[in-house]
Structure formats: structure tokens, C-alpha cells
Tab-separated table of C-alpha atoms and ligand atoms in Angstrom:
chain	number	residue	atom	x	y	z
A	16	MET	CA	113.937	141.698	54.197
A	17	ALA	CA	117.024	142.236	56.395
A	18	ASP	CA	119.124	145.488	55.719
A	19	LYS	CA	120.783	145.945	52.441
A	20	ILE	CA	124.528	145.055	52.673
A	21	THR	CA	126.566	148.117	51.667
A	22	VAL	CA	130.378	148.567	51.208
A	23	PRO	CA	130.687	150.242	54.722
A	24	GLU	CA	128.765	147.450	56.172
A	25	ILE	CA	131.258	144.930	54.765
A	26	VAL	CA	134.120	146.825	56.368
A	27	LYS	CA	132.369	147.042	59.671
A	28	LYS	CA	132.011	143.303	59.671
A	29	LYS	CA	135.709	142.972	60.028
A	30	ARG	CA	135.795	145.243	63.012
A	31	ARG	CA	132.904	143.449	64.704
A	32	GLY	CA	134.713	140.113	63.964
A	33	GLU	CA	131.802	138.806	61.893
A	34	LYS	CA	132.686	136.420	59.005
A	35	ILE	CA	131.672	137.445	55.436
A	36	SER	CA	130.120	135.025	52.908
A	37	CYS	CA	130.509	135.604	49.329
A	38	LEU	CA	129.381	133.419	46.366
A	39	THR	CA	129.504	134.078	42.549
A	40	ALA	CA	126.321	134.428	40.489
A	41	TYR	CA	125.956	134.840	36.789
A	42	ASP	CA	122.159	135.033	36.210
A	43	TYR	CA	118.904	136.239	37.639
A	44	SER	CA	117.519	132.864	39.010
A	45	PHE	CA	120.678	132.134	40.926
A	46	ALA	CA	120.898	135.563	42.137
A	47	ARG	CA	117.408	135.265	43.641
A	48	ILE	CA	118.164	132.020	45.427
A	49	LEU	CA	121.663	133.051	46.843
A	50	ASP	CA	120.206	136.527	47.841
A	51	GLU	CA	117.258	135.131	49.570
A	52	ALA	CA	119.514	132.729	51.474
A	53	GLY	CA	121.314	135.540	52.971
A	54	VAL	CA	124.716	135.674	51.344
A	55	ASP	CA	126.526	138.906	52.097
A	56	ILE	CA	128.183	139.437	48.645
A	57	LEU	CA	127.240	138.297	45.152
A	58	LEU	CA	130.129	138.394	42.855
A	59	VAL	CA	129.715	138.319	39.125
A	60	GLY	CA	133.026	136.750	38.652
A	61	ASP	CA	134.956	136.336	35.269
A	62	SER	CA	134.885	132.624	36.258
A	63	LEU	CA	131.698	132.671	34.164
A	64	GLY	CA	134.296	132.176	31.320
A	65	CYS	CA	134.773	128.649	32.580
A	66	VAL	CA	131.691	127.652	34.156
A	67	VAL	CA	129.088	129.336	31.813
A	68	GLN	CA	130.808	129.728	28.544
A	69	GLY	CA	133.013	126.550	28.650
A	70	GLN	CA	136.263	128.407	28.040
A	71	PRO	CA	139.511	126.902	29.349
A	72	ASN	CA	140.351	129.958	31.450
A	73	THR	CA	138.906	133.575	32.092
A	74	LEU	CA	140.944	135.402	29.550
A	75	PRO	CA	138.433	135.394	26.689
A	76	VAL	CA	135.660	137.132	28.854
A	77	THR	CA	134.814	140.647	27.648
A	78	MET	CA	133.178	143.733	29.233
A	79	GLY	CA	130.136	142.996	26.938
A	80	ASP	CA	130.006	139.508	28.729
A	81	MET	CA	130.485	141.154	32.235
A	82	ILE	CA	127.758	143.767	31.579
A	83	TYR	CA	125.163	141.084	30.363
A	84	HIS	CA	125.774	138.844	33.269
A	85	THR	CA	125.938	141.586	35.870
A	86	ARG	CA	122.641	143.203	34.645
A	87	ALA	CA	120.917	139.806	35.069
A	88	VAL	CA	122.332	139.265	38.567
A	89	ALA	CA	121.299	142.843	39.508
A	90	ARG	CA	117.758	142.179	38.772
A	91	GLY	CA	117.720	139.224	41.280
A	92	CYS	CA	119.950	140.978	43.906
A	93	ARG	CA	117.884	142.742	46.514
A	94	ARG	CA	120.115	142.520	49.869
A	95	ALA	CA	123.584	141.311	49.048
A	96	LEU	CA	126.234	143.720	48.000
A	97	LEU	CA	126.811	143.378	44.203
A	98	VAL	CA	130.320	143.180	42.782
A	99	GLY	CA	131.225	142.895	39.228
A	100	ASP	CA	134.573	141.618	38.021
A	101	LEU	CA	136.645	143.593	35.687
A	102	PRO	CA	137.798	141.222	32.861
A	103	PHE	CA	141.177	140.744	31.280
A	104	LEU	CA	142.349	143.855	29.287
A	105	SER	CA	139.496	146.166	30.630
A	106	TYR	CA	141.826	147.758	33.328
A	107	GLN	CA	145.455	146.950	32.397
A	108	VAL	CA	145.970	149.225	29.282
A	109	SER	CA	145.329	152.612	30.930
A	110	ARG	CA	143.978	154.189	33.993
A	111	GLU	CA	141.444	156.110	31.893
A	112	GLU	CA	140.094	152.867	30.436
A	113	ALA	CA	139.972	151.257	33.796
A	114	VAL	CA	137.883	153.954	35.304
A	115	ARG	CA	135.521	153.946	32.204
A	116	ASN	CA	135.050	150.342	32.443
A	117	ALA	CA	134.586	150.141	36.198
A	118	GLY	CA	132.077	152.966	35.696
A	119	ARG	CA	130.267	150.952	33.137
A	120	LEU	CA	129.720	148.103	35.482
A	121	LEU	CA	127.986	150.385	37.869
A	122	GLN	CA	126.270	152.692	35.277
A	123	GLU	CA	125.104	150.135	32.630
A	124	ALA	CA	124.866	146.903	34.747
A	125	GLY	CA	123.924	148.000	38.339
A	126	ALA	CA	127.026	146.740	40.170
A	127	GLU	CA	127.837	148.486	43.417
A	128	ALA	CA	131.501	147.654	43.435
A	129	VAL	CA	134.219	146.171	41.000
A	130	LYS	CA	136.956	143.715	41.562
A	131	LEU	CA	140.272	143.624	39.778
A	132	GLU	CA	143.344	141.549	39.924
A	133	GLY	CA	146.905	142.615	41.030
A	134	GLY	CA	148.583	144.368	43.927
A	135	VAL	CA	151.525	146.733	43.697
A	136	VAL	CA	151.187	146.971	39.842
A	137	GLN	CA	147.648	147.993	40.061
A	138	ARG	CA	148.016	150.551	42.935
A	139	ASP	CA	147.480	153.643	40.663
A	140	THR	CA	144.498	152.063	38.972
A	141	ILE	CA	142.811	151.104	42.268
A	142	GLU	CA	143.350	154.734	43.373
A	143	ALA	CA	142.016	156.168	40.173
A	144	ILE	CA	138.893	154.114	40.152
A	145	THR	CA	138.087	154.810	44.022
A	146	ARG	CA	138.815	158.536	43.331
A	147	ALA	CA	135.931	158.275	40.864
A	148	GLY	CA	133.588	157.011	43.748
A	149	ILE	CA	133.678	153.322	42.680
A	150	PRO	CA	134.395	151.005	45.367
A	151	VAL	CA	137.197	148.425	44.584
A	152	MET	CA	137.656	144.872	45.858
A	153	GLY	CA	141.420	143.836	45.192
A	154	HIS	CA	142.402	140.303	44.267
A	155	ILE	CA	145.860	138.996	44.961
A	156	GLY	CA	147.844	135.676	45.316
A	157	LEU	CA	146.694	133.249	42.582
A	158	THR	CA	145.234	135.713	40.128
A	159	PRO	CA	143.579	133.600	37.245
A	160	GLN	CA	144.070	136.267	34.731
A	161	SER	CA	147.840	135.751	34.864
A	162	VAL	CA	147.568	131.989	34.350
A	163	HIS	CA	150.038	132.057	31.611
A	164	ALA	CA	152.646	134.163	33.556
A	165	PHE	CA	152.260	131.537	36.498
A	166	GLY	CA	152.542	128.550	34.163
A	167	GLY	CA	149.279	127.167	35.354
A	168	TYR	CA	146.989	127.342	38.478
A	169	ARG	CA	149.730	127.117	41.073
A	170	ILE	CA	149.549	128.048	44.686
A	171	GLN	CA	151.511	131.420	45.078
A	172	GLY	CA	153.620	132.484	47.942
A	173	LYS	CA	155.425	129.338	49.047
A	174	GLU	CA	158.926	130.775	48.927
A	175	LYS	CA	159.992	133.601	51.089
A	176	GLU	CA	160.475	136.001	47.966
A	177	ALA	CA	156.978	135.325	46.692
A	178	ARG	CA	155.519	135.595	50.085
A	179	ASP	CA	157.014	138.986	50.553
A	180	ARG	CA	155.617	139.985	47.154
A	181	ILE	CA	152.196	139.047	48.225
A	182	LEU	CA	152.547	140.920	51.568
A	183	SER	CA	153.485	144.027	49.584
A	184	ASP	CA	150.564	143.379	47.238
A	185	ALA	CA	148.199	143.337	50.278
A	186	GLY	CA	149.514	146.566	51.598
A	187	ALA	CA	149.443	148.400	48.160
A	188	VAL	CA	145.799	147.264	47.726
A	189	GLU	CA	144.728	148.633	51.087
A	190	GLU	CA	146.851	151.855	50.547
A	191	ALA	CA	145.218	152.537	47.235
A	192	GLY	CA	141.843	152.628	48.883
A	193	ALA	CA	140.240	149.147	48.124
A	194	PHE	CA	137.536	148.164	50.641
A	195	ALA	CA	138.246	144.515	50.637
A	196	VAL	CA	140.717	141.970	48.995
A	197	VAL	CA	140.310	138.453	47.756
A	198	LEU	CA	143.287	136.307	48.726
A	199	GLU	CA	143.384	133.260	46.217
A	200	GLY	CA	145.513	130.137	46.250
A	201	MET	CA	148.067	130.882	48.916
A	202	PRO	CA	149.263	129.060	52.110
A	203	ALA	CA	146.859	129.540	55.030
A	204	ASP	CA	149.445	131.066	57.312
A	205	LEU	CA	150.324	133.806	54.824
A	206	ALA	CA	146.539	134.577	54.276
A	207	GLY	CA	146.354	134.746	58.159
A	208	GLU	CA	149.233	137.082	58.372
A	209	ILE	CA	147.734	139.319	55.730
A	210	THR	CA	144.375	139.350	57.499
A	211	ALA	CA	145.991	140.419	60.697
A	212	GLN	CA	147.890	143.216	59.125
A	213	LEU	CA	145.111	144.733	56.919
A	214	THR	CA	142.155	146.951	58.285
A	215	ILE	CA	140.094	145.929	55.261
A	216	PRO	CA	138.482	142.522	55.074
A	217	THR	CA	140.190	139.625	53.284
A	218	ILE	CA	137.942	137.214	51.415
A	219	GLY	CA	139.609	133.785	50.936
A	220	ILE	CA	139.383	131.261	48.351
A	221	GLY	CA	142.048	128.395	48.734
A	222	ALA	CA	143.627	130.580	51.400
A	223	GLY	CA	142.779	128.764	54.634
A	224	PRO	CA	140.363	129.503	57.525
A	225	ASP	CA	141.830	132.884	58.925
A	226	CYS	CA	140.441	135.163	56.236
A	227	ASP	CA	137.687	137.576	57.076
A	228	GLY	CA	135.358	135.834	54.788
A	229	GLN	CA	135.263	133.102	52.270
A	230	VAL	CA	134.173	132.971	48.524
A	231	LEU	CA	133.394	129.918	46.368
A	232	VAL	CA	132.329	129.681	42.685
A	233	ILE	CA	128.553	128.649	42.915
A	234	HIS	CA	128.953	125.860	40.218
A	235	ASP	CA	131.731	124.296	42.393
A	236	MET	CA	129.976	124.369	45.532
A	237	LEU	CA	126.748	122.935	44.180
A	238	GLY	CA	128.429	120.189	42.376
A	239	LEU	CA	127.301	121.553	38.789
A	240	PHE	CA	130.791	121.843	37.423
A	241	ASP	CA	133.257	118.982	37.513
A	242	ASP	CA	135.728	119.587	34.663
A	243	PHE	CA	138.121	120.170	37.366
A	244	THR	CA	137.679	120.483	41.114
A	245	PRO	CA	140.286	122.356	43.106
A	246	LYS	CA	141.225	121.083	46.514
A	247	PHE	CA	139.923	124.056	48.322
A	248	VAL	CA	136.218	123.500	47.000
A	249	LYS	CA	133.732	121.995	49.429
A	250	ARG	CA	130.875	120.328	47.833
A	251	TYR	CA	127.534	121.373	49.593
A	252	ALA	CA	125.259	119.476	46.980
A	253	ASP	CA	125.472	117.240	44.007
A	254	LEU	CA	123.094	119.061	41.768
A	255	LYS	CA	124.618	117.535	38.605
A	256	LYS	CA	123.465	114.125	39.890
A	257	THR	CA	119.980	115.535	40.778
A	258	MET	CA	119.670	117.285	37.420
A	259	ASN	CA	120.775	114.241	35.598
A	260	GLY	CA	118.093	112.157	37.483
A	261	ALA	CA	115.357	114.598	36.772
A	262	VAL	CA	116.287	114.877	33.068
A	263	LYS	CA	116.328	111.022	32.644
A	264	ASN	CA	112.783	110.869	34.412
A	265	PHE	CA	111.537	113.513	31.826
A	266	ILE	CA	112.915	111.532	28.913
A	267	SER	CA	111.406	108.299	29.982
A	268	ASP	CA	108.047	109.992	30.780
A	269	VAL	CA	107.995	111.420	27.390
A	270	ARG	CA	108.851	108.103	25.647
A	271	GLU	CA	106.265	106.250	27.751
A	272	ARG	CA	103.587	108.856	27.228
A	273	LYS	CA	103.396	109.705	30.897
A	274	PHE	CA	104.049	113.448	30.472
A	275	PRO	CA	102.083	115.660	29.815
A	276	GLY	CA	99.257	114.160	32.094
A	277	PRO	CA	95.630	115.755	32.172
A	278	GLU	CA	96.759	118.051	34.872
A	279	HIS	CA	99.313	119.667	32.424
A	280	SER	CA	96.942	119.843	29.659
A	281	PHE	CA	94.145	122.403	28.468
A	282	LYS	CA	90.576	121.713	27.698
B	14	KIV	O1	136.018	134.986	38.866
B	14	KIV	C1	135.735	134.707	40.057
B	14	KIV	O2	134.756	134.105	40.264
B	14	KIV	C2	136.597	135.075	41.120
B	14	KIV	C3	136.381	134.420	42.410
B	14	KIV	C4	136.694	133.051	42.509
B	14	KIV	C5	137.208	135.135	43.555
B	14	KIV	O3	137.515	135.841	40.913
């Protein structure tokens, strides 16, 4: 097995000019497959609200959900850095609650770092969590937990004022001690400017090619989820079609008495 990926290793990758790969995982089997394939970071994202639970957005996801899924992923994650998402309301109410919930993801679920959404407004919270020895990945731009404040999933930072706000968010996240930051849903040139300014790695999703790394939701990139497909998603497989075909074959084998055969039966 190649060397375990740690937080300092992720930071060094930026210094060495090596791109960072990150994918979401929500259970043991997927974690094993992605980890064995060599992905750098496994993120147990609160996107599980949409692709696993069938919710319209990430807001209903709870700490209980995150702990359950992060535990399952941790059992399958040997080499990748394991990052758990802090869900809506687990870190916005008070710094004390934020530190406790971040700590729960490490202590009860086996995460090695946590991710939370927000820049300038979360500066003190990021600082408090990192002071507790918990590595934090920031997340700025189109932050899905603010979907209602944005009025939908809209690209952020198109106008000068919004662009300046996101630049300040990026600076605040780095100053507060985050080891990396997700840049979501923003113009590619803005993400490039942030990436050039920060010493910590940027991980892009819908933020163009100049970020230090890229993240995708695994169900999107494998073609398992098609309720909606953002423009930034590249489909690397069409597993929904493959699964549909396999299930149809099973159904017809059962109906035609072709399964189980003697090789699947006991004497
Ligand atoms: O919840 C999630 O999966 C995320 C990534 C898409 C960055 O936040």
C-alpha cells in the first residue's frame, strides 16, 4: 500500500505543484473502491442528503447521519485522508457546539479532518476548531447550506462586490488556520486568483481548472444520480445504465427459471 495521506501531505502537494484528487464516499464498499484506486481525499459530504437520502438539499442532514456514514467510510479508508462534513446547524449556533461536533466526527466516526461552509463569518469557528487540534477544510463560494439565502444553486462571485467578498472569505479561511479550502461554483478566473494568493490548497468543484485539486460527488461522476446534473460534472461512467441492465437480466433469469443454476445451489 502506498503511504497514508495526511493533512501535512495534502499541504505539501500544493508546494510540489501536484494536483489533489478528492471524491465523496458515503459507505464502506465505495470507500474501499475509491481508496484502492488511489484517490487522495475521501470526503463524506453532506451531499449524502441528496444522493443517498433523496432530500431536495443538504439542510435536513444531521450529526447522527454524518457520524453513521463517516464510520462506514472510515472502515474502508486505508490510505486516503478522511474528511467529514459538518452538517447544517452543527457549527453555526456557537463555537462550543462547533468544536464538540467537529470532535465527534473524529472521536466517534474516525474522520481525520472536518469541512465546514463559510468564510469571514466562520473565521472564529475555524480558529476554535483548529485550536482543538482538529484540521479544518474550508468551503466558500456556492455553499449549498445557504441555498435559500442564495435563492437557488447559483454561481457566486460574478459581480465585483461578490468577487471581493469571496476573496476576503478565502483570506479569512487561510488566516483562521484551515489546511485547505473547497471553492465551489465560481468563475474559473476568480478561483485561479484565489489559488495563486493562498498558500493552502484549493479544491475546486465548478471552479475551473486552476485549483490545486478537484472534487466531485461520486454518484455524479459515475452516472448513478441524474435528478439534476450540474454543468461542471464530468461523467466517467454510466453505472445507472449498467445496473439497470444487470437488474433486468436478473428479473428475466428468475422469471425464466435460469437462476439459480446448479452452480448456485447446495446438495
Ligand atoms: O457535500 C459535499 O459533497 C461537498 C462537496 C461537493 C464539496 O461539499
